CSV table of C-alpha atoms in Angstrom, one decimal:
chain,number,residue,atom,x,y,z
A,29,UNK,CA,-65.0,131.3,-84.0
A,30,UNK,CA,-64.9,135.3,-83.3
A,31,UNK,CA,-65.2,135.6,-87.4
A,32,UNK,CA,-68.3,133.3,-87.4
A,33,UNK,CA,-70.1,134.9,-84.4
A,34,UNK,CA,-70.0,138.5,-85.8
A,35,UNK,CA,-71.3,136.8,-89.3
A,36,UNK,CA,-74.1,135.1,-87.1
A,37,UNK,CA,-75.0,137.7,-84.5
A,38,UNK,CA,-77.2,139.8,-87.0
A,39,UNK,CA,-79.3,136.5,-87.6
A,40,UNK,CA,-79.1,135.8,-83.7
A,41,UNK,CA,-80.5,138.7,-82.3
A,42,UNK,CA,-83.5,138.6,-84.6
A,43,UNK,CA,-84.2,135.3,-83.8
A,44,UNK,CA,-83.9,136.4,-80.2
A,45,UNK,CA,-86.3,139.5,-80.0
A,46,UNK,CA,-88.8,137.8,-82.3
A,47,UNK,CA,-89.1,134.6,-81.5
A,48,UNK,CA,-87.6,134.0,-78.6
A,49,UNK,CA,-88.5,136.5,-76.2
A,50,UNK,CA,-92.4,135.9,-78.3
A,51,UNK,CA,-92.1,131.7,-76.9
A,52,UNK,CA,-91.5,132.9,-73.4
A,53,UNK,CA,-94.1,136.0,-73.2
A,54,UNK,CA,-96.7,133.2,-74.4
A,55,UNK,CA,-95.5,130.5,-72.0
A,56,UNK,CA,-96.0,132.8,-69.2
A,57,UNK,CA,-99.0,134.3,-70.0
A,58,UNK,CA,-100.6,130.2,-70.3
A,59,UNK,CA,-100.0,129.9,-66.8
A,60,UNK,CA,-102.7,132.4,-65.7
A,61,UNK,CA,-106.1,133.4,-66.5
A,62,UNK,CA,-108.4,135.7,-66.9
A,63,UNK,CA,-109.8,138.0,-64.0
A,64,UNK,CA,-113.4,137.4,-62.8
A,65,UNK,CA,-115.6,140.2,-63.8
A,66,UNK,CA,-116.5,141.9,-60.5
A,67,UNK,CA,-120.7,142.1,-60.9
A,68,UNK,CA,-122.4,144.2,-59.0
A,69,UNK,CA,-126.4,142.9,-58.0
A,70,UNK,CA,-128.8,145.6,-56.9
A,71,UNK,CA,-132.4,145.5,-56.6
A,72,UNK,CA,-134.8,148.5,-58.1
A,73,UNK,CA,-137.8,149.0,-56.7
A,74,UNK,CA,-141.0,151.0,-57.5
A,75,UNK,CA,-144.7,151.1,-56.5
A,76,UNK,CA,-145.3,148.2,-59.2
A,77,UNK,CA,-142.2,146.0,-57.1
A,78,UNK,CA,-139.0,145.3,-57.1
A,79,UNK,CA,-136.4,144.3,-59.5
A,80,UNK,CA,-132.9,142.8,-59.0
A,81,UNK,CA,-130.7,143.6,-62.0
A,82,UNK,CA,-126.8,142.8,-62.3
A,83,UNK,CA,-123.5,144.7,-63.8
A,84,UNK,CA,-120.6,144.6,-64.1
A,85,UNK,CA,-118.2,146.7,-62.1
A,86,UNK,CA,-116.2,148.1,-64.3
A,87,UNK,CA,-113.7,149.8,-62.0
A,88,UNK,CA,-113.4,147.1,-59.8
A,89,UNK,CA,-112.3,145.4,-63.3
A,90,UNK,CA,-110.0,147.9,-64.2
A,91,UNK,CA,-108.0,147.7,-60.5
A,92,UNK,CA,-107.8,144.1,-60.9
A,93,UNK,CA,-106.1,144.1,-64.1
A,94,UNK,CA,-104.0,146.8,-63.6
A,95,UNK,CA,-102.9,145.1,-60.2
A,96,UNK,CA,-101.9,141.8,-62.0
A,97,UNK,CA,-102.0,142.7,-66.0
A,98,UNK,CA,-101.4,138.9,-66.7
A,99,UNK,CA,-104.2,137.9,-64.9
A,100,UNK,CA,-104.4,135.6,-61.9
A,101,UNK,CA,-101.8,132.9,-61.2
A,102,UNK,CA,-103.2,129.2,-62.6
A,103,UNK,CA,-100.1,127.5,-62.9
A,104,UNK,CA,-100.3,124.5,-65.4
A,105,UNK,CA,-103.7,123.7,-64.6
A,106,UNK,CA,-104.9,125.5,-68.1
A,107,UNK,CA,-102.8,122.2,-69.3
A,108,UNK,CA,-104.4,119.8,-67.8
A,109,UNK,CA,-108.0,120.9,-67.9
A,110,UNK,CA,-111.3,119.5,-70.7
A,111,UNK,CA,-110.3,122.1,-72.9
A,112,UNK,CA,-106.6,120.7,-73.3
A,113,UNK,CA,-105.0,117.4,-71.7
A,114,UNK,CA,-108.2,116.6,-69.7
A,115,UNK,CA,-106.3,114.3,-67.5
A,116,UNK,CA,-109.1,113.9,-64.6
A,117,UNK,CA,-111.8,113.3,-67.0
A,118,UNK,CA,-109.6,110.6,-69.2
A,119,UNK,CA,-108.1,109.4,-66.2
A,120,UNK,CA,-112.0,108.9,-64.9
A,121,UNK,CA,-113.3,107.0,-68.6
A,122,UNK,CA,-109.9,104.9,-68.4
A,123,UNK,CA,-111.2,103.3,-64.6
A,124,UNK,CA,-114.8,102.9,-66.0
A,125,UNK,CA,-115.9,99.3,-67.5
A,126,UNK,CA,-115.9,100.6,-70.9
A,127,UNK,CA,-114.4,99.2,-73.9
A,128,UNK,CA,-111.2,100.6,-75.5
A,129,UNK,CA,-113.9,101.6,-78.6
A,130,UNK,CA,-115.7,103.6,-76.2
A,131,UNK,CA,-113.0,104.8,-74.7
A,132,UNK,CA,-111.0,105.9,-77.7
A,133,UNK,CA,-114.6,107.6,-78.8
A,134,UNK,CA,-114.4,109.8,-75.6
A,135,UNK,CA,-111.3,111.2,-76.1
A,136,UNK,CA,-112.0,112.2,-79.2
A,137,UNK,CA,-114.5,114.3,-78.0
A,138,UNK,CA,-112.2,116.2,-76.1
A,139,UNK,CA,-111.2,119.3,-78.0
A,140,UNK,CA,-107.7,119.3,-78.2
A,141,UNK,CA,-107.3,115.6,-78.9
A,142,UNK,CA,-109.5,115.8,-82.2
A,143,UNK,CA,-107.7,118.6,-83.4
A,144,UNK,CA,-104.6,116.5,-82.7
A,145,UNK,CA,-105.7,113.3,-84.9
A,146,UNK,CA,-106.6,115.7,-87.8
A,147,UNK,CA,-103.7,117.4,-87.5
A,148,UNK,CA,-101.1,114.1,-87.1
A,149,UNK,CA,-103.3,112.6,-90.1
A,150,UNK,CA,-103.2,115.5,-92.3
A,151,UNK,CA,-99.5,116.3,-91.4
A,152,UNK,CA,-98.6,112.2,-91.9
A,153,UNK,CA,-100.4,111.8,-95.2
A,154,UNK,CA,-99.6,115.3,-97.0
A,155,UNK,CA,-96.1,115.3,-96.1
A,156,UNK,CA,-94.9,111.8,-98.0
A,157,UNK,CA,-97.0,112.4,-101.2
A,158,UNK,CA,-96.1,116.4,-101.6
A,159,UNK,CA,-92.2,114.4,-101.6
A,160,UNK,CA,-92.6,111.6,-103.9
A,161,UNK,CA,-95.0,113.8,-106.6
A,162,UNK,CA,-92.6,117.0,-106.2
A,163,UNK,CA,-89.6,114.6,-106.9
A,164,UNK,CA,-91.1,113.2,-110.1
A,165,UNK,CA,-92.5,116.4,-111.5
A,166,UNK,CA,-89.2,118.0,-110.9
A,167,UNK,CA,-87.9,114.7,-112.6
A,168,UNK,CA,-90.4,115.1,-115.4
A,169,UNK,CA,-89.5,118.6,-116.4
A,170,UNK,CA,-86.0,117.9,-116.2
A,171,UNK,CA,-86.3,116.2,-119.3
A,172,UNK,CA,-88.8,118.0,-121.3
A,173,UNK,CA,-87.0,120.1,-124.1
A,174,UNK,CA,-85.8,123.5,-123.3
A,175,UNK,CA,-88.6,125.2,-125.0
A,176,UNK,CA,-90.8,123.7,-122.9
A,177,UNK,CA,-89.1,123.8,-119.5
A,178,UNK,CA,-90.2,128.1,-118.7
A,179,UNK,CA,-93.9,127.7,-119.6
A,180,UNK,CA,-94.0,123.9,-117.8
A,181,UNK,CA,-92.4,125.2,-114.6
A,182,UNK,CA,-94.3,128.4,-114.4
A,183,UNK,CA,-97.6,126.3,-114.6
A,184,UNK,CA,-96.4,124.0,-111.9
A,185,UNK,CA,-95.9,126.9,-109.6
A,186,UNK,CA,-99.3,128.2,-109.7
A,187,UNK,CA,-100.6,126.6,-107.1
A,188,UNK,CA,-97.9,128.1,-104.6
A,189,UNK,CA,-98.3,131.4,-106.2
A,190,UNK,CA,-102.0,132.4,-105.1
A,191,UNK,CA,-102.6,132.7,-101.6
A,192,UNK,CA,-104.0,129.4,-99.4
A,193,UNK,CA,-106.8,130.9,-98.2
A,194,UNK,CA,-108.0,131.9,-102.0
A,195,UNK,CA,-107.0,128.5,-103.2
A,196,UNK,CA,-108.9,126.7,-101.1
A,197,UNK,CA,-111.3,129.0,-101.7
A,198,UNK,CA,-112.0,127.9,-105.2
A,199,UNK,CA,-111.4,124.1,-104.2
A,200,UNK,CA,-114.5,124.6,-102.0
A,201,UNK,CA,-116.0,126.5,-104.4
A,202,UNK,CA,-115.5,123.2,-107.1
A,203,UNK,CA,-116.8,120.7,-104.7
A,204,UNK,CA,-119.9,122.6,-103.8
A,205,UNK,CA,-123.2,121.0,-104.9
A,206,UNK,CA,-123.7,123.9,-107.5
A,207,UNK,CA,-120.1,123.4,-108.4
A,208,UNK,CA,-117.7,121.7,-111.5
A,209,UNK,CA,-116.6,118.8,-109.3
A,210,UNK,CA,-120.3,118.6,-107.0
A,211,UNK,CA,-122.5,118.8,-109.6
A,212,UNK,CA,-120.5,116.0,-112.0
A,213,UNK,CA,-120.2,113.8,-108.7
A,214,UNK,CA,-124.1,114.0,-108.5
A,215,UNK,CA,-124.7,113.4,-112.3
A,216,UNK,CA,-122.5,110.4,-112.2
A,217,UNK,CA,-123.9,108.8,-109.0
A,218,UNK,CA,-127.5,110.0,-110.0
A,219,UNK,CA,-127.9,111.4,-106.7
A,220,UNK,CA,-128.6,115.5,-106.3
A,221,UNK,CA,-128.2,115.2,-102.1
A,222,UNK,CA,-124.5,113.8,-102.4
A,223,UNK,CA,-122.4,116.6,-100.9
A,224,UNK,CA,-118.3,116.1,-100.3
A,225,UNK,CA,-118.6,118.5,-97.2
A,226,UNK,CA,-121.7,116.3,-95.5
A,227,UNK,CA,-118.9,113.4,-94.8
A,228,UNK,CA,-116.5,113.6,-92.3
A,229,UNK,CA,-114.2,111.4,-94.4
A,230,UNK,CA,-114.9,113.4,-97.9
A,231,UNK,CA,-114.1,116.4,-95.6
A,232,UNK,CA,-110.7,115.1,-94.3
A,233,UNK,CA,-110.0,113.5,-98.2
A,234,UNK,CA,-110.6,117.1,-99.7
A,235,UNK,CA,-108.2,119.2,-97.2
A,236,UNK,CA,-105.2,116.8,-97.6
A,237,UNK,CA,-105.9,116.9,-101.4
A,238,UNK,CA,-105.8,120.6,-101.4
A,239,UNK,CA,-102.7,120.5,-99.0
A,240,UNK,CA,-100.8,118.4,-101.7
A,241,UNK,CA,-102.2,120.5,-104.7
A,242,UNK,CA,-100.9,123.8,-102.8
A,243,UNK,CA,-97.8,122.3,-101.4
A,244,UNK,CA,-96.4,120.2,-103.8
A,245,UNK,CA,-94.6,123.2,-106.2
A,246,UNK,CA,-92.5,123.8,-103.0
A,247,UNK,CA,-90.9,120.0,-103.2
A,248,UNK,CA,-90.9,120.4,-106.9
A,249,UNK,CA,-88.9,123.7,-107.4
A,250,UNK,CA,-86.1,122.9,-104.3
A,251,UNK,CA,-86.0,119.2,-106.0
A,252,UNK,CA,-85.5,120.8,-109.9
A,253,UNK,CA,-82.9,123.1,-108.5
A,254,UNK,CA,-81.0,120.3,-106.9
A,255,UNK,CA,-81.2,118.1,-110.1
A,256,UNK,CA,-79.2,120.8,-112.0
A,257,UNK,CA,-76.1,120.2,-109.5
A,258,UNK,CA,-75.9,115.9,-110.1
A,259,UNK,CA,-72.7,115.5,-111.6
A,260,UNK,CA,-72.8,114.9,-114.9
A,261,UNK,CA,-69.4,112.7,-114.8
A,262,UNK,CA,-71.2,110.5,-112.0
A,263,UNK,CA,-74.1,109.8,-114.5
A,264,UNK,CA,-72.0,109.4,-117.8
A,265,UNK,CA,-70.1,106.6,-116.2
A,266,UNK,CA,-72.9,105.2,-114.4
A,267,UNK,CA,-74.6,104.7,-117.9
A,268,UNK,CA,-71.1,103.5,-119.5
A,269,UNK,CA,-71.3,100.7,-116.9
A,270,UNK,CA,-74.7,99.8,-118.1
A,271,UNK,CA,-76.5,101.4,-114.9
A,272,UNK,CA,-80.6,101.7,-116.7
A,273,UNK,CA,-82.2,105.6,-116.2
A,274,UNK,CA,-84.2,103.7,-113.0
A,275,UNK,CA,-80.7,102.8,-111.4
A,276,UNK,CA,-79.0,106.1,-112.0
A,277,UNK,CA,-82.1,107.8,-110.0
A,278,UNK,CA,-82.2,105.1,-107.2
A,279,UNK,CA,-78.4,105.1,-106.9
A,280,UNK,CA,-76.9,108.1,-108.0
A,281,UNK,CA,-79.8,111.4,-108.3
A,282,UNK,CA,-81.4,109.9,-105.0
A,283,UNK,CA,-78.4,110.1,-102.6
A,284,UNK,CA,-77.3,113.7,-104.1
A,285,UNK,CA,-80.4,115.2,-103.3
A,286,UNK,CA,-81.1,113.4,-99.9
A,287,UNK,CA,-80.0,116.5,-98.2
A,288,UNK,CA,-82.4,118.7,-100.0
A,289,UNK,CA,-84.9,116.1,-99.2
A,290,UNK,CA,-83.7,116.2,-95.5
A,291,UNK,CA,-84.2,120.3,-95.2
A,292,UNK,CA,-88.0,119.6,-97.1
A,293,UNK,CA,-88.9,117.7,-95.1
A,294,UNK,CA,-88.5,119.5,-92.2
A,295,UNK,CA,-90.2,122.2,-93.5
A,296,UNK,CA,-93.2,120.3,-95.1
A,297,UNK,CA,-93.5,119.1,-91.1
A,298,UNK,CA,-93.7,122.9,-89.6
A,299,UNK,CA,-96.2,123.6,-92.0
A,300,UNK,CA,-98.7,120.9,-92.2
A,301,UNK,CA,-99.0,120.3,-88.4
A,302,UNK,CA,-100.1,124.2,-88.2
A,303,UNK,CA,-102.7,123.7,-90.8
A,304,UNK,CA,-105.8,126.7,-90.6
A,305,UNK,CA,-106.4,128.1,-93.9
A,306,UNK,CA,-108.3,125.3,-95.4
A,307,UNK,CA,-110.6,124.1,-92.7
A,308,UNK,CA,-111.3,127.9,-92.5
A,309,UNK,CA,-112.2,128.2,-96.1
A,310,UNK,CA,-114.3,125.3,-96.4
A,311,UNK,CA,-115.6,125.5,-93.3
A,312,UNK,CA,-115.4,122.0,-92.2
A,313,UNK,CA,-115.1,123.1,-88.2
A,314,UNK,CA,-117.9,120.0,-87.5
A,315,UNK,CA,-115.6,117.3,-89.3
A,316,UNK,CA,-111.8,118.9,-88.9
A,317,UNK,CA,-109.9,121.4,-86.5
A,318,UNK,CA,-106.4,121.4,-86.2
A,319,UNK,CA,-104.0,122.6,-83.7
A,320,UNK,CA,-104.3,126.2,-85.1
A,321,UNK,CA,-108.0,126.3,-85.1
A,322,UNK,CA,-108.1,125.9,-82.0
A,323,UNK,CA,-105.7,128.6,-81.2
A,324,UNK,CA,-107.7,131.3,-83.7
A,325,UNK,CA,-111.2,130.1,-81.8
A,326,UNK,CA,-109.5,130.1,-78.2
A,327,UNK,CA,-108.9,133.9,-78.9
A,328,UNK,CA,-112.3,135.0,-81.1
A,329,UNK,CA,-114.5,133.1,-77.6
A,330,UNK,CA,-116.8,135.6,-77.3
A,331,UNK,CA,-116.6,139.2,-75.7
A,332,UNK,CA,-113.2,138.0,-73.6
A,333,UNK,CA,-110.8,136.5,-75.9
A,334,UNK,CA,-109.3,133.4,-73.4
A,335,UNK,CA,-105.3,133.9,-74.2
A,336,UNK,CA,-104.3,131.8,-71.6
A,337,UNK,CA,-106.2,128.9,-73.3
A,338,UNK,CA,-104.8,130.3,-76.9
A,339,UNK,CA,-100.7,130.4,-75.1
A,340,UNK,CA,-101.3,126.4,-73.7
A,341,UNK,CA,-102.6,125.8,-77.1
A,342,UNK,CA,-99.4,127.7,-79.0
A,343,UNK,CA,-97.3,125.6,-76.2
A,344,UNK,CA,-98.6,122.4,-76.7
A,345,UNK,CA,-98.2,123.1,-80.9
A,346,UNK,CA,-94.4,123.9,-80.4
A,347,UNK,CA,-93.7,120.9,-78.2
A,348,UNK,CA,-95.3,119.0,-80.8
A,349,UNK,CA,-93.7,120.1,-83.9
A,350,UNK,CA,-90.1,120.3,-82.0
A,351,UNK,CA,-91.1,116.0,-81.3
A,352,UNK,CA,-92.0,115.7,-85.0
A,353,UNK,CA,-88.5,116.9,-86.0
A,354,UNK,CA,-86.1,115.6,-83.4
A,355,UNK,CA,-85.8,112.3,-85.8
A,356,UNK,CA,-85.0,114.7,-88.8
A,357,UNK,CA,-82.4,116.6,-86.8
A,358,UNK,CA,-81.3,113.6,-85.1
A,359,UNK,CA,-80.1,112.1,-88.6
A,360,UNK,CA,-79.0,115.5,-89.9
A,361,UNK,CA,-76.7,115.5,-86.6
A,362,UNK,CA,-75.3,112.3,-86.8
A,363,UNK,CA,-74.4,112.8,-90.8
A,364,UNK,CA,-72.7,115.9,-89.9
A,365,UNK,CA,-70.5,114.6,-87.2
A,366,UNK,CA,-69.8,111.4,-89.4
A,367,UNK,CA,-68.3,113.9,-91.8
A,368,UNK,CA,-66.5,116.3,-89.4
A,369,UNK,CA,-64.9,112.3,-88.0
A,370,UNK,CA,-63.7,111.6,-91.4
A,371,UNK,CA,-62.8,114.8,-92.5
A,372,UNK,CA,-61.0,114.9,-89.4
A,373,UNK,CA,-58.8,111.6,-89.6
A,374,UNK,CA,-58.4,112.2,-93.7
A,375,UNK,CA,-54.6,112.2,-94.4
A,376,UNK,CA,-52.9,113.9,-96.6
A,377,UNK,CA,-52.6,111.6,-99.0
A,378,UNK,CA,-56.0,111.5,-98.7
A,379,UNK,CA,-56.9,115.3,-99.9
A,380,UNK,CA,-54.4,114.9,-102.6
A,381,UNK,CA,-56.0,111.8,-104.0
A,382,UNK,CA,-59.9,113.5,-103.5
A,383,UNK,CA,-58.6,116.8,-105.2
């Protein structure tokens, strides 16, 4: 134990100073808000009349916020108000006579909850096909000839290789009316007004598509590195037995790399749900925000940027994200204690036999 916490106390107290003592500074700074700005009215007058004009107070300001730097004390009320969980104002639609349609169609209008069903839809949709199509390209090039396996895996990395916010870039740029894939949509349907980006849907359809095409080479790469470590034994007497190339993967490559597909999935998870990159790129703010978007706009609100709005926000996205992977760790838990129970109650005639 003493050898394995000196080993993990350089890790530790990293992950302590900058992440979290970070978590807590932002939780803390969500439960207050801004100062007022202290104005000051005063009325000019001259032999033409009088004028009221109004300023602020700058020094007032200034004594305010160097009395209480965090701002004044809101408790969770930045949680529960429109701009977040809006609870008065659902609580108010859901005792109205309105349909669940009409219902639904008002929450949705609520800022933080249509970011959320972009961001669950984006997260639930990217995350299962960036899997299943990184597991067969890695399949794919692990049976191309050797000659062909550097230039084939170099291509397949590209799109992890340039940055998201230029790749997306040029996707937009390739949809755009004037572009390769715009323009040939618009020749084909014979219409010149057809724009992907007018259409909610189209809008949604084009960032999880670019979230596959950018993210994929991740699940590909981890999934080709773990296909070099199946047993080779396992699979020559699998085939001896008559096992076909479909029931070696389903029953011998598929367990083996379940654990990789455990620890990408987790990852794929973390990422998607903070997706920003895209919907800054193609500028689709009237059809999709995301958790994150709302975050980056929460703190570019005009002159005063509203950080206890932006630290609910950056709550709200870690509670989330720590729900979408308690299943994942719960199963990662349970295999490892399973183990540590066997391993545990293994005799030695056991070992001897396994060695």
């Amino acid at each position: 134990h003493s050898t394995f916490l000196l080993f993990t106390l350089p890790s530790l107290s990293v992950m302590f100073l900058f992440i979290a003592i970070p978590i807590v500074s932002v939780f803390i700074q969500s439960l207050h808000i801004e100062h007022k700005q202290v104005i000051i009215v005063s009325e000019n007058c001259d032999p033409f009349g009088c004028e009221t004009t109004t300023s602020v107070d700058t020094e007032a300001s200034a004594k305010l916020k160097e009395k209480a730097p965090l701002g004044k004390f809101n408790g969770f009320k930045t949680y529960s108000n429109r701009m977040h969980f809006a609870f008065d104002e659902i609580g108010e639609a859901w005792n109205s006579s309105d349909s669940f349609i009409v219902f639904v169609k008002k929450i949705y209008n609520y800022p933080l909850y249509r970011a959320l069903s972009f961001t669950l839809t984006y997260t639930f949709v990217v995350t299962p096909f960036v899997l299943f199509l990184g597991f067969l390209v890695a399949l794919g090039v692990n049976n191309l000839p050797k000659l062909l396996k550097g230039p084939t895996i170099f291509a397949s990395l590209l799109p992890m290789i340039v940055t998201p916010l230029v790749g997306s870039l040029i996707l937009f740029w390739m949809v755009d009316g004037d572009g390769v894939i715009g323009a040939t949509l618009q020749k084909i349907f014979n219409d010149n007004s057809l724009s992907l980006k007018a259409s909610p849907v189209l809008t949604w359809v084009m960032l999880m598509v670019y979230g596959i095409w950018h993210l994929m080479p991740f699940s590909f790469i981890v999934f080709y590195a773990g296909l070099q470590t199946v047993p080779h034994e396992t699979i020559e007497a699998a085939t001896i037995d008559g096992a076909s190339k479909f029931q070696r993967t389903r029953h011998v490559v598929i367990p083996h790399l379940m654990p990789l597909a455990i620890f990408i999935t987790l990852i794929l998870l973390m990422d998607n749900f903070r997706v920003f990159e895209p919907i800054i790129s193609f500028r689709a703010e009237a059809h999709a925000t995301s958790i994150s978007w709302l975050i980056w706009n929460h703190l570019r609100e005009s002159a005063y940027p509203l950080y206890n709005a932006a630290g609910a926000t950056s709550m709200i996205t870690i509670f989330c994200v720590g729900i979408l992977l308690l299943p994942v760790l719960i199963r990662t838990w349970r295999d490892s204690v399973s183990y540590t129970h066997l391993r545990a109650h293994e005799t030695e005639a056991d070992l001897v036999c396994r060695l």
